[in-house]
Tab-separated table of C-alpha atoms and ligand atoms in Angstrom:
chain	number	residue	atom	x	y	z
C	1	UNK	CA	11.428	-25.665	15.341
C	2	UNK	CA	12.414	-26.278	11.993
C	3	UNK	CA	13.479	-23.427	9.291
C	4	UNK	CA	10.164	-22.050	8.016
C	5	UNK	CA	8.847	-23.034	4.060
C	6	UNK	CA	7.417	-20.755	2.178
C	7	UNK	CA	5.175	-22.581	-0.620
C	8	UNK	CA	2.241	-19.632	-1.384
C	9	UNK	CA	4.676	-17.553	-3.833
C	10	UNK	CA	0.933	-17.529	-5.764
C	11	UNK	CA	0.296	-15.195	-2.489
C	12	UNK	CA	2.951	-13.289	-2.469
C	13	UNK	CA	7.013	-13.389	-3.032
C	14	UNK	CA	10.139	-11.675	-0.555
C	15	UNK	CA	11.319	-8.774	-2.164
C	16	UNK	CA	14.681	-9.752	-3.583
C	17	UNK	CA	17.321	-7.641	-1.571
C	18	UNK	CA	18.880	-6.981	-5.132
C	19	UNK	CA	15.574	-4.859	-5.529
C	20	UNK	CA	15.384	-3.480	-2.376
C	21	UNK	CA	19.050	-2.302	-2.997
C	22	UNK	CA	17.529	-0.598	-6.041
C	23	UNK	CA	14.827	1.107	-4.142
C	24	UNK	CA	16.931	2.470	-1.331
C	25	UNK	CA	18.372	5.505	-2.654
C	26	UNK	CA	14.356	6.781	-3.833
C	27	UNK	CA	13.435	7.301	-0.083
C	28	UNK	CA	15.960	9.559	1.989
C	29	UNK	CA	18.734	10.461	-1.127
C	30	UNK	CA	16.704	11.344	-4.121
C	31	UNK	CA	12.781	12.087	-2.565
C	32	UNK	CA	12.579	15.069	-5.094
C	33	UNK	CA	8.625	14.672	-6.596
C	34	UNK	CA	9.282	13.839	-10.248
C	35	UNK	CA	7.018	16.734	-11.597
C	36	UNK	CA	9.757	19.189	-9.978
C	37	UNK	CA	11.533	21.101	-12.382
C	38	UNK	CA	14.710	21.289	-10.426
C	39	UNK	CA	17.628	18.602	-9.937
C	40	UNK	CA	15.899	16.583	-7.262
C	41	UNK	CA	12.935	16.204	-9.070
C	42	UNK	CA	14.256	15.667	-12.490
C	43	UNK	CA	16.655	12.735	-10.955
C	44	UNK	CA	13.432	11.037	-9.532
C	45	UNK	CA	11.639	11.755	-13.132
C	46	UNK	CA	14.943	9.911	-14.188
C	47	UNK	CA	14.593	7.217	-12.553
C	48	UNK	CA	11.175	6.736	-13.715
C	49	UNK	CA	12.016	6.851	-16.847
C	50	UNK	CA	14.737	3.990	-16.138
C	51	UNK	CA	12.132	1.868	-14.893
C	52	UNK	CA	9.725	2.954	-17.688
C	53	UNK	CA	12.275	1.528	-20.648
C	54	UNK	CA	13.468	-1.077	-18.499
C	55	UNK	CA	9.793	-2.997	-18.300
C	56	UNK	CA	9.218	-1.984	-21.874
C	57	UNK	CA	12.658	-3.551	-23.308
C	58	UNK	CA	11.348	-6.898	-21.121
C	59	UNK	CA	7.296	-6.458	-22.570
C	60	UNK	CA	9.644	-5.530	-26.379
C	61	UNK	CA	7.327	-2.267	-26.334
C	62	UNK	CA	7.485	0.960	-26.482
C	63	UNK	CA	8.802	2.984	-23.737
C	64	UNK	CA	5.268	5.526	-23.978
C	65	UNK	CA	3.092	2.021	-23.887
C	66	UNK	CA	4.423	1.568	-20.361
C	67	UNK	CA	2.078	3.063	-17.074
C	68	UNK	CA	2.744	2.341	-13.375
C	69	UNK	CA	-0.414	1.894	-11.064
C	70	UNK	CA	-0.420	0.603	-7.356
C	71	UNK	CA	-0.903	-2.929	-8.375
C	72	UNK	CA	-2.681	-5.871	-10.048
C	73	UNK	CA	-5.869	-4.536	-9.260
C	74	UNK	CA	-5.083	-1.138	-9.987
C	75	UNK	CA	-4.117	-1.758	-13.577
C	76	UNK	CA	-6.949	-4.731	-13.886
C	77	UNK	CA	-9.503	-1.711	-12.484
C	78	UNK	CA	-8.027	0.604	-14.915
C	79	UNK	CA	-7.691	-1.583	-17.996
C	80	UNK	CA	-11.373	-2.776	-17.979
C	81	UNK	CA	-13.433	0.450	-16.552
C	82	UNK	CA	-10.830	2.319	-18.364
C	83	UNK	CA	-11.825	0.574	-21.667
C	84	UNK	CA	-15.191	0.071	-21.234
C	85	UNK	CA	-16.057	3.713	-19.754
C	86	UNK	CA	-14.026	5.152	-23.004
C	87	UNK	CA	-15.662	3.308	-25.550
C	88	UNK	CA	-19.553	2.741	-24.737
C	89	UNK	CA	-22.116	2.982	-27.024
C	90	UNK	CA	-23.767	5.528	-25.053
C	91	UNK	CA	-27.113	5.514	-26.314
C	92	UNK	CA	-27.605	1.749	-26.523
C	93	UNK	CA	-28.198	-0.870	-23.703
C	94	UNK	CA	-26.327	-3.357	-23.374
C	95	UNK	CA	-23.541	-0.240	-23.496
C	96	UNK	CA	-21.784	-3.029	-25.113
C	97	UNK	CA	-20.264	-6.715	-24.393
C	98	UNK	CA	-16.960	-7.494	-22.812
C	99	UNK	CA	-15.993	-11.336	-22.644
C	100	UNK	CA	-13.811	-13.112	-19.912
C	101	UNK	CA	-13.987	-16.470	-17.735
C	102	UNK	CA	-15.354	-17.588	-14.677
C	103	UNK	CA	-11.926	-18.078	-13.354
C	104	UNK	CA	-9.851	-14.730	-13.343
C	105	UNK	CA	-8.969	-13.414	-10.544
C	106	UNK	CA	-11.551	-11.139	-7.909
C	107	UNK	CA	-10.467	-8.356	-9.258
C	108	UNK	CA	-11.705	-8.830	-12.743
C	109	UNK	CA	-14.663	-10.878	-11.413
C	110	UNK	CA	-15.534	-8.009	-9.351
C	111	UNK	CA	-15.113	-5.176	-11.675
C	112	UNK	CA	-16.940	-6.969	-14.507
C	113	UNK	CA	-19.721	-7.141	-11.793
C	114	UNK	CA	-19.940	-3.597	-11.371
C	115	UNK	CA	-19.804	-3.155	-15.240
C	116	UNK	CA	-22.630	-5.060	-15.957
C	117	UNK	CA	-24.730	-2.692	-13.320
C	118	UNK	CA	-23.320	-0.025	-15.425
C	119	UNK	CA	-25.377	-1.463	-18.480
C	120	UNK	CA	-22.267	-3.733	-19.932
C	121	UNK	CA	-23.009	-7.289	-21.260
C	122	UNK	CA	-20.930	-9.804	-19.991
C	123	UNK	CA	-20.163	-13.242	-20.838
C	124	UNK	CA	-17.725	-15.925	-18.171
C	125	UNK	CA	-16.181	-18.448	-20.321
C	126	UNK	CA	-16.403	-21.990	-18.609
C	127	UNK	CA	-12.753	-23.977	-18.593
C	128	UNK	CA	-12.599	-27.436	-19.700
C	129	UNK	CA	-11.936	-30.097	-16.709
C	130	UNK	CA	-7.749	-28.851	-17.026
C	131	UNK	CA	-8.378	-25.600	-16.304
C	132	UNK	CA	-8.120	-24.300	-19.695
C	133	UNK	CA	-10.133	-21.964	-21.612
C	134	UNK	CA	-10.851	-22.848	-25.547
C	135	UNK	CA	-9.753	-20.725	-27.940
C	136	UNK	CA	-12.831	-21.444	-30.530
C	137	UNK	CA	-15.423	-20.495	-26.933
C	138	UNK	CA	-13.763	-16.813	-26.967
C	139	UNK	CA	-14.448	-16.455	-31.006
C	140	UNK	CA	-17.948	-18.137	-31.228
C	141	UNK	CA	-19.322	-16.002	-27.622
C	142	UNK	CA	-17.564	-12.568	-30.094
C	143	UNK	CA	-20.929	-10.584	-30.802
C	144	UNK	CA	-20.904	-7.302	-33.354
C	145	UNK	CA	-21.038	-5.274	-29.719
C	146	UNK	CA	-18.056	-7.112	-28.264
C	147	UNK	CA	-15.692	-4.257	-27.152
C	148	UNK	CA	-13.094	-5.672	-24.939
C	149	UNK	CA	-11.795	-9.121	-24.060
C	150	UNK	CA	-9.737	-10.260	-20.688
C	151	UNK	CA	-8.491	-13.052	-19.697
C	152	UNK	CA	-5.902	-13.973	-17.436
C	153	UNK	CA	-2.517	-15.470	-18.849
C	154	UNK	CA	-2.159	-18.048	-15.993
C	155	UNK	CA	-4.539	-18.484	-12.820
C	156	UNK	CA	-3.292	-17.739	-9.604
C	157	UNK	CA	-4.870	-21.217	-7.750
C	158	UNK	CA	-4.130	-23.901	-9.940
C	159	UNK	CA	-1.558	-22.384	-12.558
C	160	UNK	CA	-2.810	-23.132	-15.602
C	161	UNK	CA	-1.850	-21.671	-18.859
C	162	UNK	CA	-4.294	-19.682	-21.202
C	163	UNK	CA	-3.401	-20.081	-24.597
C	164	UNK	CA	-3.197	-16.360	-24.540
C	165	UNK	CA	-1.308	-16.024	-28.079
C	166	UNK	CA	-3.838	-18.774	-29.474
C	167	UNK	CA	-6.386	-15.603	-28.747
C	168	UNK	CA	-4.632	-13.321	-29.624
C	169	UNK	CA	-3.877	-14.413	-33.268
C	170	UNK	CA	-8.050	-15.116	-33.564
C	171	UNK	CA	-9.062	-11.545	-31.910
C	172	UNK	CA	-6.801	-10.232	-34.975
C	173	UNK	CA	-8.490	-11.497	-37.359
C	174	UNK	CA	-11.981	-10.465	-35.949
C	175	UNK	CA	-10.557	-7.439	-35.843
C	176	UNK	CA	-9.278	-7.387	-39.782
C	177	UNK	CA	-12.822	-7.937	-40.964
C	178	UNK	CA	-14.122	-5.539	-38.151
C	179	UNK	CA	-11.409	-2.970	-39.717
C	180	UNK	CA	-12.506	-3.651	-43.656
C	181	UNK	CA	-16.115	-2.302	-42.075
C	182	UNK	CA	-14.764	0.408	-40.557
C	183	UNK	CA	-16.351	-0.767	-37.211
C	184	UNK	CA	-14.399	-0.569	-34.170
C	185	UNK	CA	-11.552	-2.882	-32.975
C	186	UNK	CA	-12.086	-5.462	-29.853
C	187	UNK	CA	-9.280	-4.701	-27.622
C	188	UNK	CA	-7.394	-7.792	-25.756
C	189	UNK	CA	-6.308	-7.550	-21.804
C	190	UNK	CA	-4.737	-9.807	-19.989
C	191	UNK	CA	-3.372	-10.503	-16.316
C	192	UNK	CA	-0.642	-11.283	-16.438
C	193	UNK	CA	0.580	-11.576	-12.491
C	194	UNK	CA	1.408	-15.036	-12.103
C	195	UNK	CA	2.895	-15.211	-15.254
C	196	UNK	CA	5.902	-12.380	-15.506
C	197	UNK	CA	7.775	-14.703	-13.443
C	198	UNK	CA	7.766	-17.568	-16.052
C	199	UNK	CA	6.080	-17.031	-19.081
C	200	UNK	CA	6.793	-14.612	-22.366
C	201	UNK	CA	6.041	-11.451	-22.183
C	202	UNK	CA	6.272	-9.970	-25.562
C	203	UNK	CA	3.008	-8.244	-26.041
C	204	UNK	CA	3.684	-9.047	-29.994
C	205	UNK	CA	3.411	-12.484	-29.676
C	206	UNK	CA	0.748	-12.233	-27.530
C	207	UNK	CA	-1.524	-10.707	-29.262
C	208	UNK	CA	-2.244	-8.458	-26.334
C	209	UNK	CA	-3.761	-4.312	-25.879
C	210	UNK	CA	-3.751	-4.375	-22.288
C	211	UNK	CA	-1.236	-6.593	-19.763
C	212	UNK	CA	-1.293	-6.277	-16.102
C	213	UNK	CA	1.619	-6.990	-14.247
C	214	UNK	CA	2.565	-6.679	-10.219
C	215	UNK	CA	5.420	-6.543	-8.047
C	216	UNK	CA	4.511	-8.452	-5.115
C	217	UNK	CA	4.193	-11.819	-7.636
C	218	UNK	CA	8.242	-11.171	-8.973
C	219	UNK	CA	9.923	-10.903	-5.466
C	220	UNK	CA	9.272	-6.861	-6.218
C	221	UNK	CA	7.583	-4.549	-3.810
C	222	UNK	CA	4.303	-5.088	-3.026
C	223	UNK	CA	1.644	-2.158	-3.760
C	224	UNK	CA	3.079	-1.264	-7.475
C	225	UNK	CA	2.074	-2.675	-10.608
C	226	UNK	CA	2.167	-1.930	-14.527
C	227	UNK	CA	-0.239	-1.503	-16.798
C	228	UNK	CA	0.971	-1.678	-20.799
C	229	UNK	CA	-1.084	0.237	-23.236
C	230	UNK	CA	-1.203	-0.156	-26.664
C	231	UNK	CA	-0.974	2.986	-28.903
C	232	UNK	CA	-3.817	3.663	-29.659
C	233	UNK	CA	-6.114	2.409	-27.247
C	234	UNK	CA	-7.529	5.224	-24.840
C	235	UNK	CA	-8.520	4.644	-21.681
C	236	UNK	CA	-10.644	6.836	-18.995
C	237	UNK	CA	-8.673	7.512	-16.240
C	238	UNK	CA	-9.502	5.954	-12.498
C	239	UNK	CA	-7.965	8.599	-10.957
C	240	UNK	CA	-8.009	12.410	-11.612
C	241	UNK	CA	-5.259	14.695	-10.308
C	242	UNK	CA	-2.043	16.641	-11.620
C	243	UNK	CA	-1.439	14.279	-14.872
C	244	UNK	CA	0.767	12.259	-14.010
C	245	UNK	CA	1.257	8.891	-16.234
C	246	UNK	CA	-0.042	10.659	-19.139
C	247	UNK	CA	-3.255	11.691	-17.370
C	248	UNK	CA	-3.998	8.046	-16.333
C	249	UNK	CA	-2.875	8.150	-13.170
C	250	UNK	CA	-3.419	11.286	-11.179
C	251	UNK	CA	-0.676	11.595	-7.888
C	252	UNK	CA	2.735	11.723	-7.317
C	253	UNK	CA	4.512	8.481	-8.755
C	254	UNK	CA	5.656	5.933	-5.652
C	255	UNK	CA	9.559	6.634	-7.565
C	256	UNK	CA	11.077	3.766	-5.470
C	257	UNK	CA	7.887	1.321	-5.921
C	258	UNK	CA	8.100	2.199	-9.788
C	259	UNK	CA	12.560	1.090	-9.267
C	260	UNK	CA	11.773	-1.345	-7.636
C	261	UNK	CA	8.882	-3.270	-9.638
C	262	UNK	CA	11.251	-2.669	-13.384
C	263	UNK	CA	14.482	-4.134	-11.467
C	264	UNK	CA	12.482	-7.053	-10.270
C	265	UNK	CA	11.109	-7.724	-13.546
C	266	UNK	CA	14.394	-7.799	-15.320
C	267	UNK	CA	15.698	-9.973	-12.417
C	268	UNK	CA	13.050	-12.636	-12.741
C	269	UNK	CA	13.524	-12.359	-16.780
C	270	UNK	CA	16.984	-13.053	-16.509
C	271	UNK	CA	16.327	-16.014	-14.555
C	272	UNK	CA	13.408	-16.963	-15.998
C	273	UNK	CA	14.653	-20.202	-18.055
C	274	UNK	CA	17.008	-21.491	-15.546
C	275	UNK	CA	14.289	-20.750	-12.616
C	276	UNK	CA	11.310	-22.703	-14.881
C	277	UNK	CA	13.565	-25.803	-15.608
C	278	UNK	CA	14.754	-26.402	-11.984
C	279	UNK	CA	10.653	-25.686	-10.767
C	280	UNK	CA	9.375	-28.337	-13.348
C	281	UNK	CA	11.556	-31.114	-12.095
C	282	UNK	CA	10.688	-30.262	-8.299
C	283	UNK	CA	7.557	-29.934	-9.380
C	284	UNK	CA	6.986	-33.419	-10.969
C	285	UNK	CA	8.802	-34.800	-8.072
C	286	UNK	CA	6.341	-33.317	-6.033
C	287	UNK	CA	3.254	-34.541	-8.041
C	288	UNK	CA	4.838	-37.816	-7.664
C	289	UNK	CA	5.491	-38.116	-4.379
C	290	UNK	CA	1.528	-36.784	-3.797
C	291	UNK	CA	-0.185	-39.377	-6.185
C	292	UNK	CA	1.286	-42.017	-4.009
C	293	UNK	CA	-1.283	-40.820	-1.228
C	294	UNK	CA	-5.068	-42.300	-1.420
C	295	UNK	CA	-7.712	-40.269	-2.256
C	296	UNK	CA	-5.620	-37.319	-3.325
C	297	UNK	CA	-6.735	-35.637	-6.756
C	298	UNK	CA	-4.435	-32.986	-8.967
C	299	UNK	CA	-6.398	-29.531	-10.087
C	300	UNK	CA	-5.320	-28.818	-13.782
C	301	UNK	CA	-3.863	-29.577	-16.411
C	302	UNK	CA	-0.232	-31.072	-15.729
C	303	UNK	CA	1.456	-29.876	-19.462
C	304	UNK	CA	-0.004	-26.016	-19.392
C	305	UNK	CA	0.807	-25.077	-16.033
C	306	UNK	CA	3.323	-22.713	-14.237
C	307	UNK	CA	6.142	-24.665	-12.769
C	308	UNK	CA	5.409	-23.323	-9.558
C	309	UNK	CA	2.201	-23.894	-8.680
C	310	UNK	CA	0.614	-27.940	-7.036
C	311	UNK	CA	-2.987	-28.187	-5.721
C	312	UNK	CA	-4.648	-30.502	-4.604
C	313	UNK	CA	-7.799	-32.165	-3.379
C	314	UNK	CA	-7.584	-34.384	-0.964
C	315	UNK	CA	-11.183	-36.156	-0.374
C	316	UNK	CA	-13.042	-35.823	3.235
C	317	UNK	CA	-10.191	-33.574	4.810
C	318	UNK	CA	-11.363	-29.560	5.294
C	319	UNK	CA	-8.378	-27.756	3.552
C	320	UNK	CA	-8.497	-25.034	6.174
C	321	UNK	CA	-7.304	-26.921	8.854
C	322	UNK	CA	-4.774	-28.795	6.952
C	323	UNK	CA	-3.501	-25.103	6.313
C	324	UNK	CA	-3.465	-24.617	10.292
C	325	UNK	CA	-2.183	-28.498	10.774
C	326	UNK	CA	1.302	-27.401	8.526
C	327	UNK	CA	1.513	-23.524	9.728
C	328	UNK	CA	2.197	-25.673	13.140
C	329	UNK	CA	4.981	-27.336	11.538
C	330	UNK	CA	6.489	-24.385	9.608
C	331	UNK	CA	5.042	-24.971	6.789
C	332	UNK	CA	3.170	-22.174	4.478
C	333	UNK	CA	0.467	-22.890	1.903
C	334	UNK	CA	-2.792	-22.179	0.951
C	335	UNK	CA	-6.115	-23.545	0.930
C	336	UNK	CA	-7.732	-21.410	-1.532
C	337	UNK	CA	-5.990	-17.902	-2.960
C	338	UNK	CA	-4.961	-15.157	-0.278
C	339	UNK	CA	-8.430	-13.035	-1.399
C	340	UNK	CA	-10.812	-15.419	-1.161
C	341	UNK	CA	-9.450	-17.614	2.013
C	342	UNK	CA	-11.299	-15.554	4.305
C	343	UNK	CA	-14.821	-15.217	2.610
C	344	UNK	CA	-15.008	-19.269	3.791
C	345	UNK	CA	-17.157	-19.920	0.086
C	346	UNK	CA	-15.573	-23.329	-2.214
C	347	UNK	CA	-13.305	-21.922	-4.347
C	348	UNK	CA	-15.028	-20.177	-7.939
C	349	UNK	CA	-11.447	-21.709	-9.921
C	350	UNK	CA	-12.066	-25.565	-8.489
C	351	UNK	CA	-15.887	-25.743	-8.841
C	352	UNK	CA	-15.072	-24.788	-12.741
C	353	UNK	CA	-13.096	-27.551	-12.944
C	354	UNK	CA	-16.550	-29.210	-12.107
C	355	UNK	CA	-15.774	-30.365	-9.072
C	356	UNK	CA	-17.778	-30.741	-6.185
C	357	UNK	CA	-18.249	-28.183	-3.190
C	358	UNK	CA	-16.553	-30.949	-1.278
C	359	UNK	CA	-13.790	-31.573	-3.087
C	360	UNK	CA	-13.095	-27.989	-3.709
C	361	UNK	CA	-13.105	-27.741	0.402
C	362	UNK	CA	-10.434	-30.160	0.232
C	363	UNK	CA	-7.721	-28.255	-1.921
C	364	UNK	CA	-4.349	-27.105	-0.988
C	365	UNK	CA	-2.078	-24.727	-3.047
C	366	UNK	CA	1.308	-24.908	-2.513
C	367	UNK	CA	3.612	-22.583	-4.897
C	368	UNK	CA	7.044	-23.272	-4.719
C	369	UNK	CA	9.562	-20.176	-5.262
C	370	UNK	CA	13.763	-19.223	-5.094
C	371	UNK	CA	14.077	-20.255	-2.187
C	372	UNK	CA	12.408	-24.414	-2.363
C	373	UNK	CA	14.420	-26.979	-2.292
C	374	UNK	CA	14.201	-30.841	-2.638
C	375	UNK	CA	14.680	-31.278	0.694
C	376	UNK	CA	10.861	-29.050	1.578
C	377	UNK	CA	9.265	-30.772	-0.434
C	378	UNK	CA	10.197	-34.381	1.510
C	379	UNK	CA	9.409	-32.707	4.342
C	380	UNK	CA	5.778	-31.354	3.706
C	381	UNK	CA	4.643	-34.363	2.291
C	382	UNK	CA	5.704	-36.456	4.815
C	383	UNK	CA	4.290	-33.851	7.137
C	384	UNK	CA	1.018	-33.733	4.970
C	385	UNK	CA	0.657	-37.209	4.813
C	386	UNK	CA	0.606	-37.389	9.010
C	387	UNK	CA	-1.794	-34.608	8.955
C	388	UNK	CA	-4.284	-36.481	6.486
C	389	UNK	CA	-4.200	-39.354	8.607
C	390	UNK	CA	-4.985	-37.432	12.332
C	391	UNK	CA	-7.822	-35.468	9.881
C	392	UNK	CA	-8.985	-38.365	8.957
C	393	UNK	CA	-9.425	-40.018	12.040
C	394	UNK	CA	-11.094	-37.017	13.456
C	395	UNK	CA	-13.392	-36.918	11.308
C	396	UNK	CA	-14.710	-40.936	10.932
C	397	UNK	CA	-15.261	-40.467	15.211
W	1	PLP	C1	-1.999	-11.328	-7.320
W	1	PLP	C2	-2.734	-11.259	-7.858
W	1	PLP	C3	-3.811	-10.094	-8.698
W	1	PLP	C4	-3.816	-8.936	-7.746
W	1	PLP	O1	-2.590	-8.164	-7.459
W	1	PLP	P1	-2.604	-6.968	-6.481
W	1	PLP	O2	-0.964	-6.672	-6.400
W	1	PLP	O3	-2.378	-7.313	-5.083
W	1	PLP	O4	-3.786	-5.996	-6.404
W	1	PLP	C5	-4.228	-10.041	-9.496
W	1	PLP	N1	-4.935	-10.899	-10.918
W	1	PLP	C6	-3.838	-12.248	-10.011
W	1	PLP	C7	-3.534	-13.235	-11.168
W	1	PLP	C8	-2.762	-11.775	-8.967
W	1	PLP	O5	-2.083	-13.314	-8.745
């Protein structure tokens, strides 16, 4: 068989060898507990400190505004539960109002569902047919009791980029009015797991109070995440223990993972401009080739889109069958997000674009990355054509 073509970088990425190299000393040599006061512990603690500074630099945040978690899911859960539970109007029902969107990652949607059970009201904003949230809709959804807005930076299925800086600006204006009345500020969280490799992460440009990033999507290790928490934003911890991470996350730190995610973020930031340009050209090439196949619809905006994402619906095709046929040719892609692929439900993101359940079933996502070459696209599209013909002839019988 020919080499494997990995086109599922939105599911996860390979760890960059430079990242692994930076992590290795923290397993067998510098294995100390960062809380220990002797040298071995101090070394580990210094490594976490350095990692925090690296991340703070990229985000142009303060060192003390960065905490490390076990991944994107935990960062999101800490941001949403931590903020909602800490800033609750305990005596009132609802306990507070939260605004999010219908196209969020399941970790946001599931957390919001649980917060509804706990007595919070949640508004799930729609997106337009291009998969973009409208700033005006966010502003109009704000109520007197709104405490938190959570909107993803870039979508994991269709790669659409949300106008985070615009929304941040609008919320800032609302908050200035609130400050005059002595009212509580609305906090703004964004899930930037998919965006972190490609987009501006400067928290003051974005106007966010909370920002989630994970290692798994930026050529870093899996199982480690970052949460940016703006000074003055108070959270209730999810994990109580030894007071690590400013008391927000008890438990001995994942030192190697923390060193790894910081290195990974540093490297993707250095390569961002060049890689974005390279992938944008490949993406255009990919879409042009696909548009010549009959009955293919492109999902999501072409302009406001991550440079590595190609998402299509193919009429009268089962996405999962196509994934398995491509797998047999050594091509890896997905029919929905990796997280919802096991649930066999049509993608909530494709449905949110106003498509039929049938369209959603025939969806394929290709997400390119550092190793993707033009010839990989050529091979993928030619195999896809063969597979589509095959699957259509089967279903026509
Ligand atoms: C992958 C992903 C997550 C979850 O991150 P984990 O590190 O797997 O917990 C959350 N949000 C988005 C947008 C993602 O792509």
